[in-house]
mmCIF file of C-alpha atoms in Angstrom:
data_model
loop_
_atom_site.group_PDB
_atom_site.id
_atom_site.type_symbol
_atom_site.label_atom_id
_atom_site.label_comp_id
_atom_site.label_asym_id
_atom_site.label_seq_id
_atom_site.Cartn_x
_atom_site.Cartn_y
_atom_site.Cartn_z
ATOM 1 C CA MET A 129 110.407 88.244 97.950
ATOM 2 C CA ILE A 130 112.329 89.549 100.544
ATOM 3 C CA GLU A 131 114.384 86.959 102.560
ATOM 4 C CA HIS A 132 114.579 88.497 105.945
ATOM 5 C CA ASN A 133 116.420 85.228 107.585
ATOM 6 C CA ASP A 134 119.458 86.372 105.525
ATOM 7 C CA PHE A 135 119.964 89.604 107.710
ATOM 8 C CA GLU A 136 120.157 87.274 110.669
ATOM 9 C CA SER A 137 122.307 85.081 109.285
ATOM 10 C CA LEU A 138 124.579 88.036 109.206
ATOM 11 C CA ALA A 139 124.790 89.455 112.269
ATOM 12 C CA TRP A 140 125.550 86.219 113.786
ATOM 13 C CA LYS A 141 129.092 86.358 111.484
ATOM 14 C CA CYS A 142 129.932 89.958 112.217
ATOM 15 C CA SER A 143 132.522 90.671 115.425
ATOM 16 C CA PHE A 144 130.758 91.123 119.218
ATOM 17 C CA PRO A 145 130.756 94.968 118.914
ATOM 18 C CA SER A 146 128.731 94.737 115.681
ATOM 19 C CA VAL A 147 126.105 92.119 117.244
ATOM 20 C CA MET A 148 125.286 94.234 120.203
ATOM 21 C CA VAL A 149 124.814 96.931 117.641
ATOM 22 C CA THR A 150 122.693 94.685 115.771
ATOM 23 C CA ILE A 151 120.406 93.811 119.095
ATOM 24 C CA ILE A 152 120.331 97.332 119.580
ATOM 25 C CA ILE A 153 118.644 98.562 116.521
ATOM 26 C CA MET A 154 116.581 95.148 116.252
ATOM 27 C CA SER A 155 115.362 95.641 120.087
ATOM 28 C CA ALA A 156 113.136 98.683 118.853
ATOM 29 C CA PHE A 157 111.191 96.335 116.489
ATOM 30 C CA LEU A 158 111.139 93.202 118.680
ATOM 31 C CA PRO A 159 108.305 92.302 121.051
ATOM 32 C CA GLN A 160 108.843 93.498 124.604
ATOM 33 C CA LYS A 161 111.521 91.036 126.622
ATOM 34 C CA ALA A 162 111.599 88.909 123.418
ATOM 35 C CA LEU A 163 115.165 88.445 123.248
ATOM 36 C CA SER A 164 116.017 88.410 127.390
ATOM 37 C CA VAL A 165 114.619 84.974 127.272
ATOM 38 C CA ASN A 166 117.651 83.555 125.662
ATOM 39 C CA ILE A 167 120.500 85.957 126.235
ATOM 40 C CA ASP A 168 122.024 86.657 130.101
ATOM 41 C CA PHE A 169 122.603 90.248 129.633
ATOM 42 C CA ASN A 170 124.098 90.428 133.237
ATOM 43 C CA SER A 171 126.800 88.089 132.020
ATOM 44 C CA ILE A 172 127.502 90.102 128.703
ATOM 45 C CA ALA A 173 127.916 93.247 131.006
ATOM 46 C CA ALA A 174 130.559 91.981 132.667
ATOM 47 C CA LYS A 175 132.989 91.862 130.013
ATOM 48 C CA GLY A 176 133.947 95.433 129.990
ATOM 49 C CA ALA A 177 132.241 99.539 129.707
ATOM 50 C CA PHE A 178 131.476 99.072 125.885
ATOM 51 C CA PRO A 179 129.014 95.652 126.665
ATOM 52 C CA LYS A 180 127.358 97.067 129.297
ATOM 53 C CA PHE A 181 127.009 100.402 127.548
ATOM 54 C CA CYS A 182 125.631 98.413 125.087
ATOM 55 C CA VAL A 183 123.134 96.377 127.190
ATOM 56 C CA ASP A 184 122.590 99.636 129.195
ATOM 57 C CA THR A 185 121.284 100.960 125.400
ATOM 58 C CA TYR A 186 119.338 97.856 124.912
ATOM 59 C CA HIS A 187 117.418 98.319 127.935
ATOM 60 C CA TRP A 188 116.934 102.069 127.173
ATOM 61 C CA ILE A 189 115.477 101.082 124.017
ATOM 62 C CA ASP A 190 113.366 98.839 125.007
ATOM 63 C CA ARG A 191 111.852 100.152 127.908
ATOM 64 C CA THR A 192 111.344 103.305 125.646
ATOM 65 C CA LEU A 193 109.472 101.771 122.814
ATOM 66 C CA ASN A 194 108.158 98.840 124.247
ATOM 67 C CA GLY A 195 107.219 99.816 127.585
ATOM 68 C CA ALA A 196 103.493 99.110 127.970
ATOM 69 C CA ASP A 197 101.103 99.073 130.372
ATOM 70 C CA THR A 198 100.149 94.802 130.724
ATOM 71 C CA SER A 199 96.360 95.636 131.845
ATOM 72 C CA TYR A 200 95.745 97.158 128.186
ATOM 73 C CA VAL A 201 98.660 95.655 126.051
ATOM 74 C CA LYS A 202 99.930 92.232 126.396
ATOM 75 C CA SER A 203 102.833 90.138 124.937
ATOM 76 C CA THR A 204 101.484 86.971 122.793
ATOM 77 C CA GLY A 205 103.518 84.661 124.392
ATOM 78 C CA TYR A 206 105.170 82.953 121.628
ATOM 79 C CA LYS A 207 108.298 83.581 119.060
ATOM 80 C CA TRP A 208 107.052 81.580 116.466
ATOM 81 C CA ASN A 209 104.107 81.542 114.138
ATOM 82 C CA LEU A 210 102.895 79.988 110.793
ATOM 83 C CA LYS A 211 100.353 82.098 108.586
ATOM 84 C CA LEU A 212 98.634 81.794 105.259
ATOM 85 C CA ARG A 213 98.252 85.125 103.776
ATOM 86 C CA THR A 214 95.886 86.943 100.678
ATOM 87 C CA ASN A 215 96.688 90.109 99.462
ATOM 88 C CA GLY A 216 94.926 92.327 96.811
ATOM 89 C CA TRP A 217 95.522 95.949 95.327
ATOM 90 C CA SER A 218 94.757 98.445 93.232
ATOM 91 C CA ASP A 219 95.405 102.011 92.323
ATOM 92 C CA PHE A 220 93.634 104.813 90.728
ATOM 93 C CA ASN A 221 94.148 108.294 89.229
ATOM 94 C CA HIS A 222 90.832 110.986 89.159
ATOM 95 C CA PHE A 223 91.203 114.086 87.729
ATOM 96 C CA TYR A 224 88.712 117.128 88.071
ATOM 97 C CA PHE A 225 88.268 119.397 85.058
ATOM 98 C CA ASP A 226 85.564 122.230 85.529
ATOM 99 C CA LYS A 227 82.465 122.179 87.220
ATOM 100 C CA ASP A 228 81.280 118.403 87.032
ATOM 101 C CA ASN A 229 83.683 117.207 84.047
ATOM 102 C CA ARG A 230 85.865 114.748 85.542
ATOM 103 C CA MET A 231 87.947 111.505 84.604
ATOM 104 C CA LYS A 232 88.093 108.444 86.588
ATOM 105 C CA MET A 233 90.637 105.527 86.204
ATOM 106 C CA HIS A 234 92.074 102.523 88.070
ATOM 107 C CA SER A 235 93.868 99.877 87.398
ATOM 108 C CA PRO A 236 93.167 96.028 87.455
ATOM 109 C CA PHE A 237 92.753 94.420 90.836
ATOM 110 C CA CYS A 238 95.850 92.336 91.512
ATOM 111 C CA GLY A 239 96.203 88.976 93.822
ATOM 112 C CA SER A 240 97.997 86.871 95.613
ATOM 113 C CA ILE A 241 98.251 83.974 97.766
ATOM 114 C CA GLY A 242 101.398 83.004 99.969
ATOM 115 C CA ALA A 243 102.974 81.262 103.665
ATOM 116 C CA ASP A 244 105.285 82.263 105.801
ATOM 117 C CA VAL A 245 107.120 81.197 108.906
ATOM 118 C CA GLN A 246 107.985 84.003 111.255
ATOM 119 C CA PHE A 247 110.820 83.948 114.315
ATOM 120 C CA MET A 248 109.947 87.025 116.319
ATOM 121 C CA ALA A 249 110.889 90.254 113.617
ATOM 122 C CA VAL A 250 112.473 87.499 111.265
ATOM 123 C CA ALA A 251 110.400 85.942 108.604
ATOM 124 C CA LEU A 252 110.925 84.052 105.213
ATOM 125 C CA GLY A 253 107.800 83.537 103.112
ATOM 126 C CA TYR A 254 106.484 82.953 99.336
ATOM 127 C CA ASP A 255 104.064 84.414 97.476
ATOM 128 C CA LEU A 256 102.012 83.019 94.305
ATOM 129 C CA ASN A 257 100.343 85.604 92.210
ATOM 130 C CA LEU A 258 96.752 84.884 91.199
ATOM 131 C CA ASN A 259 96.863 87.193 87.741
ATOM 132 C CA HIS A 260 99.524 84.806 86.958
ATOM 133 C CA LEU A 261 98.183 81.789 87.870
ATOM 134 C CA PHE A 262 94.913 82.345 86.052
ATOM 135 C CA GLY A 263 96.344 84.044 82.590
ATOM 136 C CA GLY A 264 95.715 87.843 83.713
ATOM 137 C CA LYS A 265 98.277 90.318 83.485
ATOM 138 C CA ASP A 266 101.636 89.824 85.757
ATOM 139 C CA ARG A 267 101.763 92.861 88.262
ATOM 140 C CA SER A 268 103.312 91.216 91.242
ATOM 141 C CA LYS A 269 106.711 92.982 91.159
ATOM 142 C CA SER A 270 104.845 96.675 90.342
ATOM 143 C CA LYS A 271 103.980 97.248 94.366
ATOM 144 C CA PHE A 272 106.839 96.959 97.371
ATOM 145 C CA ASN A 273 106.187 97.407 101.160
ATOM 146 C CA LEU A 274 108.658 97.152 104.270
ATOM 147 C CA ASP A 275 107.026 97.928 107.597
ATOM 148 C CA PHE A 276 108.531 98.177 110.782
ATOM 149 C CA SER A 277 106.680 98.508 114.552
ATOM 150 C CA SER A 278 107.235 99.174 117.753
ATOM 151 C CA GLY A 279 105.018 100.192 120.474
ATOM 152 C CA LEU A 280 105.720 104.203 120.135
ATOM 153 C CA LEU A 281 107.218 104.280 116.826
ATOM 154 C CA SER A 282 106.033 103.068 113.270
ATOM 155 C CA ALA A 283 107.570 102.674 109.948
ATOM 156 C CA ARG A 284 107.315 102.540 106.388
ATOM 157 C CA LEU A 285 108.912 101.919 102.751
ATOM 158 C CA TYR A 286 106.947 101.901 99.784
ATOM 159 C CA SER A 287 106.954 102.072 96.381
ATOM 160 C CA ILE A 288 104.379 101.256 93.535
ATOM 161 C CA LYS A 289 104.851 101.218 89.768
ATOM 162 C CA ASN A 290 102.231 100.901 87.398
ATOM 163 C CA GLU A 291 103.307 100.474 83.477
ATOM 164 C CA ASP A 292 100.959 98.278 82.847
ATOM 165 C CA GLY A 293 97.437 100.343 81.780
ATOM 166 C CA MET A 294 94.383 101.577 83.446
ATOM 167 C CA THR A 295 90.529 101.177 82.902
ATOM 168 C CA ILE A 296 88.896 104.549 82.661
ATOM 169 C CA SER A 297 85.334 104.274 83.975
ATOM 170 C CA ARG A 298 84.236 107.773 83.452
ATOM 171 C CA PHE A 299 85.092 110.673 81.254
ATOM 172 C CA GLY A 300 82.877 113.668 81.628
ATOM 173 C CA ASP A 301 79.248 113.154 81.382
ATOM 174 C CA LEU A 302 80.218 109.660 80.182
ATOM 175 C CA LYS A 303 79.502 107.263 82.968
ATOM 176 C CA LYS A 304 80.003 103.519 83.555
ATOM 177 C CA GLN A 305 82.363 103.321 81.145
ATOM 178 C CA ASN A 306 85.102 100.669 80.461
ATOM 179 C CA ILE A 307 87.468 102.567 78.180
ATOM 180 C CA GLU A 308 91.087 100.697 78.131
ATOM 181 C CA TYR A 309 93.729 103.148 78.616
ATOM 182 C CA TYR A 310 97.952 102.579 78.459
ATOM 183 C CA GLY A 311 99.323 105.962 78.352
ATOM 184 C CA LEU A 312 99.996 106.112 81.948
ATOM 185 C CA LYS A 313 103.897 105.183 83.242
ATOM 186 C CA SER A 314 103.843 106.122 87.167
ATOM 187 C CA THR A 315 106.410 105.925 89.570
ATOM 188 C CA VAL A 316 106.091 106.716 93.281
ATOM 189 C CA TRP A 317 107.801 105.593 96.228
ATOM 190 C CA GLY A 318 107.778 107.132 100.042
ATOM 191 C CA ILE A 319 108.226 107.066 103.736
ATOM 192 C CA ASP A 320 106.473 107.319 106.380
ATOM 193 C CA ILE A 321 107.381 107.818 110.098
ATOM 194 C CA THR A 322 104.738 107.372 113.260
ATOM 195 C CA CYS A 323 104.782 108.219 116.764
ATOM 196 C CA PHE A 324 101.754 107.218 118.666
ATOM 197 C CA LEU A 325 101.550 109.444 121.831
ATOM 198 C CA ASN A 326 99.880 106.988 123.954
ATOM 199 C CA PRO A 327 102.268 104.042 123.415
ATOM 200 C CA ARG A 328 102.158 102.523 126.634
ATOM 201 C CA ARG A 329 98.173 101.641 126.579
ATOM 202 C CA TYR A 330 97.995 101.852 122.869
ATOM 203 C CA TYR A 331 99.605 99.217 120.235
ATOM 204 C CA GLY A 332 99.338 100.872 116.760
ATOM 205 C CA SER A 333 100.032 97.845 114.963
ATOM 206 C CA ALA A 334 97.035 95.260 116.703
ATOM 207 C CA THR A 335 95.518 94.805 113.801
ATOM 208 C CA LEU A 336 98.245 95.029 111.216
ATOM 209 C CA SER A 337 101.390 93.102 112.225
ATOM 210 C CA PHE A 338 99.593 91.140 115.311
ATOM 211 C CA GLY A 339 103.081 91.439 117.727
ATOM 212 C CA LYS A 340 101.080 92.287 120.432
ATOM 213 C CA ILE A 341 97.440 92.260 121.909
ATOM 214 C CA GLN A 342 95.075 95.295 122.843
ATOM 215 C CA ILE A 343 93.012 93.263 125.436
ATOM 216 C CA ARG A 344 91.295 96.697 126.904
ATOM 217 C CA SER A 345 90.027 99.459 124.277
ATOM 218 C CA GLN A 346 92.081 102.437 123.675
ATOM 219 C CA GLY A 347 92.956 105.378 121.478
ATOM 220 C CA SER A 348 95.925 107.709 120.929
ATOM 221 C CA TRP A 349 96.744 110.810 118.439
ATOM 222 C CA LEU A 350 99.326 109.880 115.873
ATOM 223 C CA VAL A 351 101.987 112.776 114.433
ATOM 224 C CA GLY A 352 104.777 111.994 111.775
ATOM 225 C CA LEU A 353 106.887 112.556 109.287
ATOM 226 C CA ALA A 354 106.213 111.900 105.872
ATOM 227 C CA TYR A 355 109.024 112.127 102.148
ATOM 228 C CA GLN A 356 107.295 110.877 98.682
ATOM 229 C CA SER A 357 109.141 110.868 95.417
ATOM 230 C CA GLN A 358 106.023 111.213 92.442
ATOM 231 C CA LYS A 359 106.343 110.941 88.691
ATOM 232 C CA LEU A 360 103.541 110.275 86.672
ATOM 233 C CA ASN A 361 103.217 110.709 83.053
ATOM 234 C CA PHE A 362 99.377 110.586 81.278
ATOM 235 C CA ASP A 363 99.511 110.526 77.735
ATOM 236 C CA PHE A 364 96.173 110.737 75.875
ATOM 237 C CA THR A 365 96.820 111.103 72.712
ATOM 238 C CA SER A 366 96.097 106.941 72.417
ATOM 239 C CA LEU A 367 92.454 107.855 73.473
ATOM 240 C CA PRO A 368 89.261 107.737 70.978
ATOM 241 C CA ASP A 369 88.456 110.026 69.116
ATOM 242 C CA GLU A 370 85.300 110.714 70.054
ATOM 243 C CA VAL A 371 85.884 111.477 73.759
ATOM 244 C CA LYS A 372 89.057 113.714 73.209
ATOM 245 C CA PRO A 373 87.115 117.070 73.655
ATOM 246 C CA TRP A 374 86.379 116.245 77.350
ATOM 247 C CA LEU A 375 89.525 116.787 77.675
ATOM 248 C CA PRO A 376 91.036 120.426 78.900
ATOM 249 C CA GLU A 377 91.761 122.641 76.239
ATOM 250 C CA LYS A 378 94.932 124.158 78.322
ATOM 251 C CA TRP A 379 96.819 120.247 78.121
ATOM 252 C CA HIS A 380 99.146 120.811 75.331
ATOM 253 C CA GLY A 381 100.123 117.464 73.281
ATOM 254 C CA LYS A 382 97.085 115.826 75.356
ATOM 255 C CA THR A 383 99.626 115.171 78.225
ATOM 256 C CA TYR A 384 100.211 115.620 81.612
ATOM 257 C CA THR A 385 102.696 115.270 83.832
ATOM 258 C CA THR A 386 104.322 115.996 87.353
ATOM 259 C CA ASP A 387 107.851 115.157 88.725
ATOM 260 C CA GLY A 388 108.586 116.449 92.104
ATOM 261 C CA TYR A 389 109.043 115.358 95.815
ATOM 262 C CA ASN A 390 106.742 115.988 98.751
ATOM 263 C CA ILE A 391 108.049 116.493 102.803
ATOM 264 C CA GLY A 392 105.093 116.594 104.912
ATOM 265 C CA LEU A 393 104.057 116.781 109.043
ATOM 266 C CA SER A 394 101.194 113.878 109.770
ATOM 267 C CA GLY A 395 99.096 114.211 112.178
ATOM 268 C CA GLY A 396 95.891 112.073 113.023
ATOM 269 C CA TYR A 397 94.116 109.574 115.516
ATOM 270 C CA GLY A 398 93.864 105.954 115.917
ATOM 271 C CA TYR A 399 91.478 103.581 118.104
ATOM 272 C CA ASN A 400 91.408 99.948 119.180
ATOM 273 C CA TRP A 401 87.977 98.974 120.365
ATOM 274 C CA VAL A 402 87.573 95.562 121.990
ATOM 275 C CA PRO A 403 84.223 94.848 122.003
ATOM 276 C CA ARG A 404 84.815 91.477 123.633
ATOM 277 C CA ARG A 405 87.819 89.333 124.574
ATOM 278 C CA ASN A 406 90.232 88.037 121.816
ATOM 279 C CA LEU A 407 88.129 90.450 119.309
ATOM 280 C CA THR A 408 90.263 93.715 118.545
ATOM 281 C CA LEU A 409 88.826 96.235 115.602
ATOM 282 C CA GLY A 410 91.134 99.502 115.020
ATOM 283 C CA MET A 411 90.928 102.055 112.922
ATOM 284 C CA GLN A 412 93.717 104.811 111.870
ATOM 285 C CA ALA A 413 93.446 108.162 110.143
ATOM 286 C CA MET A 414 96.023 110.563 109.045
ATOM 287 C CA VAL A 415 96.087 113.655 106.869
ATOM 288 C CA ILE A 416 99.633 114.814 105.916
ATOM 289 C CA PRO A 417 99.778 118.262 104.565
ATOM 290 C CA SER A 418 102.750 118.492 102.385
ATOM 291 C CA LEU A 419 105.162 120.973 100.442
ATOM 292 C CA ASN A 420 105.806 120.016 97.031
ATOM 293 C CA TYR A 421 108.766 121.344 95.131
ATOM 294 C CA GLY A 422 108.719 119.928 91.219
ATOM 295 C CA TYR A 423 107.542 120.047 87.766
ATOM 296 C CA VAL A 424 103.439 120.548 87.402
ATOM 297 C CA ASN A 425 102.757 120.129 83.667
ATOM 298 C CA GLY A 426 104.673 122.424 82.738
ATOM 299 C CA ASP A 427 108.413 123.096 81.773
ATOM 300 C CA GLU A 428 109.295 124.745 85.438
ATOM 301 C CA LYS A 429 109.854 123.555 88.542
ATOM 302 C CA GLN A 430 107.610 125.125 91.146
ATOM 303 C CA TYR A 431 106.961 124.752 94.872
ATOM 304 C CA GLY A 432 103.455 123.686 95.606
ATOM 305 C CA PHE A 433 100.556 122.194 98.051
ATOM 306 C CA ARG A 434 99.722 118.928 98.296
ATOM 307 C CA ILE A 435 97.567 116.546 100.827
ATOM 308 C CA ASN A 436 98.091 113.091 101.421
ATOM 309 C CA TYR A 437 95.666 111.149 103.440
ATOM 310 C CA ARG A 438 95.755 107.604 104.872
ATOM 311 C CA LEU A 439 93.525 105.408 106.264
ATOM 312 C CA ASN A 440 94.016 101.779 108.036
ATOM 313 C CA VAL A 441 91.014 99.583 109.114
ATOM 314 C CA GLY A 442 91.597 96.024 110.438
ATOM 315 C CA MET A 443 89.922 93.347 112.514
ATOM 316 C CA PHE A 444 92.176 90.821 114.989
ATOM 317 C CA TRP A 445 90.836 87.353 116.367
ATOM 318 C CA ASN A 446 92.891 85.829 118.608
ATOM 319 C CA TYR A 447 92.316 82.119 120.221
ATOM 320 C CA ASN A 448 95.242 80.911 122.214
ATOM 321 C CA ARG A 449 97.663 80.173 119.714
ATOM 322 C CA TRP A 450 95.193 80.774 116.901
ATOM 323 C CA PHE A 451 95.080 84.233 115.327
ATOM 324 C CA ILE A 452 92.318 85.477 112.050
ATOM 325 C CA GLY A 453 93.471 88.741 110.655
ATOM 326 C CA ALA A 454 91.818 90.907 107.647
ATOM 327 C CA ALA A 455 92.967 94.896 107.026
ATOM 328 C CA ALA A 456 91.564 96.935 104.501
ATOM 329 C CA LYS A 457 94.258 100.040 103.627
ATOM 330 C CA VAL A 458 93.909 103.292 101.435
ATOM 331 C CA ASP A 459 96.751 105.508 100.827
ATOM 332 C CA ALA A 460 95.637 109.060 98.508
ATOM 333 C CA SER A 461 97.364 112.580 97.394
ATOM 334 C CA ALA A 462 95.679 115.430 96.245
ATOM 335 C CA ILE A 463 97.680 117.836 93.778
ATOM 336 C CA TYR A 464 96.360 120.978 93.013
ATOM 337 C CA SER A 465 96.666 122.736 89.800
ATOM 338 C CA ASN A 466 94.863 124.189 86.798
ATOM 339 C CA SER A 467 93.123 120.361 86.748
ATOM 340 C CA THR A 468 93.152 118.694 90.741
ATOM 341 C CA LEU A 469 94.529 115.146 90.453
ATOM 342 C CA THR A 470 93.655 112.364 93.065
ATOM 343 C CA ASN A 471 95.528 109.081 92.976
ATOM 344 C CA GLY A 472 96.243 106.608 95.237
ATOM 345 C CA LEU A 473 96.532 103.188 96.053
ATOM 346 C CA VAL A 474 93.671 100.289 98.021
ATOM 347 C CA ASN A 475 94.769 97.125 99.501
ATOM 348 C CA LEU A 476 93.155 94.364 100.929
ATOM 349 C CA GLU A 477 94.602 91.489 103.071
ATOM 350 C CA ALA A 478 93.879 88.578 104.977
ATOM 351 C CA LYS A 479 96.004 86.265 107.222
ATOM 352 C CA ILE A 480 95.362 83.078 109.419
ATOM 353 C CA GLY A 481 97.821 82.302 111.966
ATOM 354 C CA TRP A 482 99.457 79.615 114.683
ATOM 355 C CA ARG A 483 102.102 80.568 117.280
ATOM 356 C CA PHE A 484 104.122 78.152 119.115
ATOM 357 C CA ASN A 485 107.926 77.642 120.520
ATOM 358 C CA LEU A 486 110.259 75.614 119.520
ATOM 359 C CA PHE A 487 112.595 75.566 122.776
#
């Protein structure tokens, strides 16, 4: 668990210019006017040319990234909140061979519960892995996700690692199977940056991070950049002999490997629907056509074309200081070769929280 409070304490031990630069950077991710409550920017600006430049830059960033039409998007009015949350996820790989010949596999579902206390953008929390608690496989350190969001931009750093095995649910014409498979080693990590083209009236994270509240229905087109590094190694020699004939003959040694990176442009649409006061239902869908360079089941690097997909669906209910939220996120990619591979991640989460002010 990353302890965000370490960053906060470090900032205040730095020199005055470092503190100002830190404030400018963090302003992109803080609620509108969150810092202005306790900091006298006029006094800071009066200390000289550089402090004045920093203050002016902060206000420009705040207006550009966090400015909003208050008839559509409003601040929560509180700087602190306490949350209880639960999370569950599973990754999947689907191979499509000739005609209707295919193989589907998925990992065991991993669940956790936790709590955190948050001051503006700084949070400290703890998670308890349910799989480990009830004697299942402990995969708590196999997935990492770090999100930042503002009114105009959002960014995400993520990774997922799987060396714990999967379950094959279909192989060729053999449906509803339950074949344990431990021949997979996969490592995927990437960075997504998304721009909301209607930031003043649409808050993209209203049903995901709860930093602001969408009070009237509104949508926005989404554009962005995406980078992904992907290493997959499937060794099928350990499969039962009765299912091996379903594998393509062109797979030498009964293996499939891919190792490379993707760079793509993303596009899509998001919409927050407010059917009644205090309730928001949100959806974001994105398609990311990408250029790939690397190895695809061969010994030579080559260029290729891939498509990634992102789908986020969420619900947010707000009542005074209380809030409840639930979200489902699906990340998927298609690797086109002699045998197409679709792989990805399904993530489910729910949170309940209470906001408050200490001063």
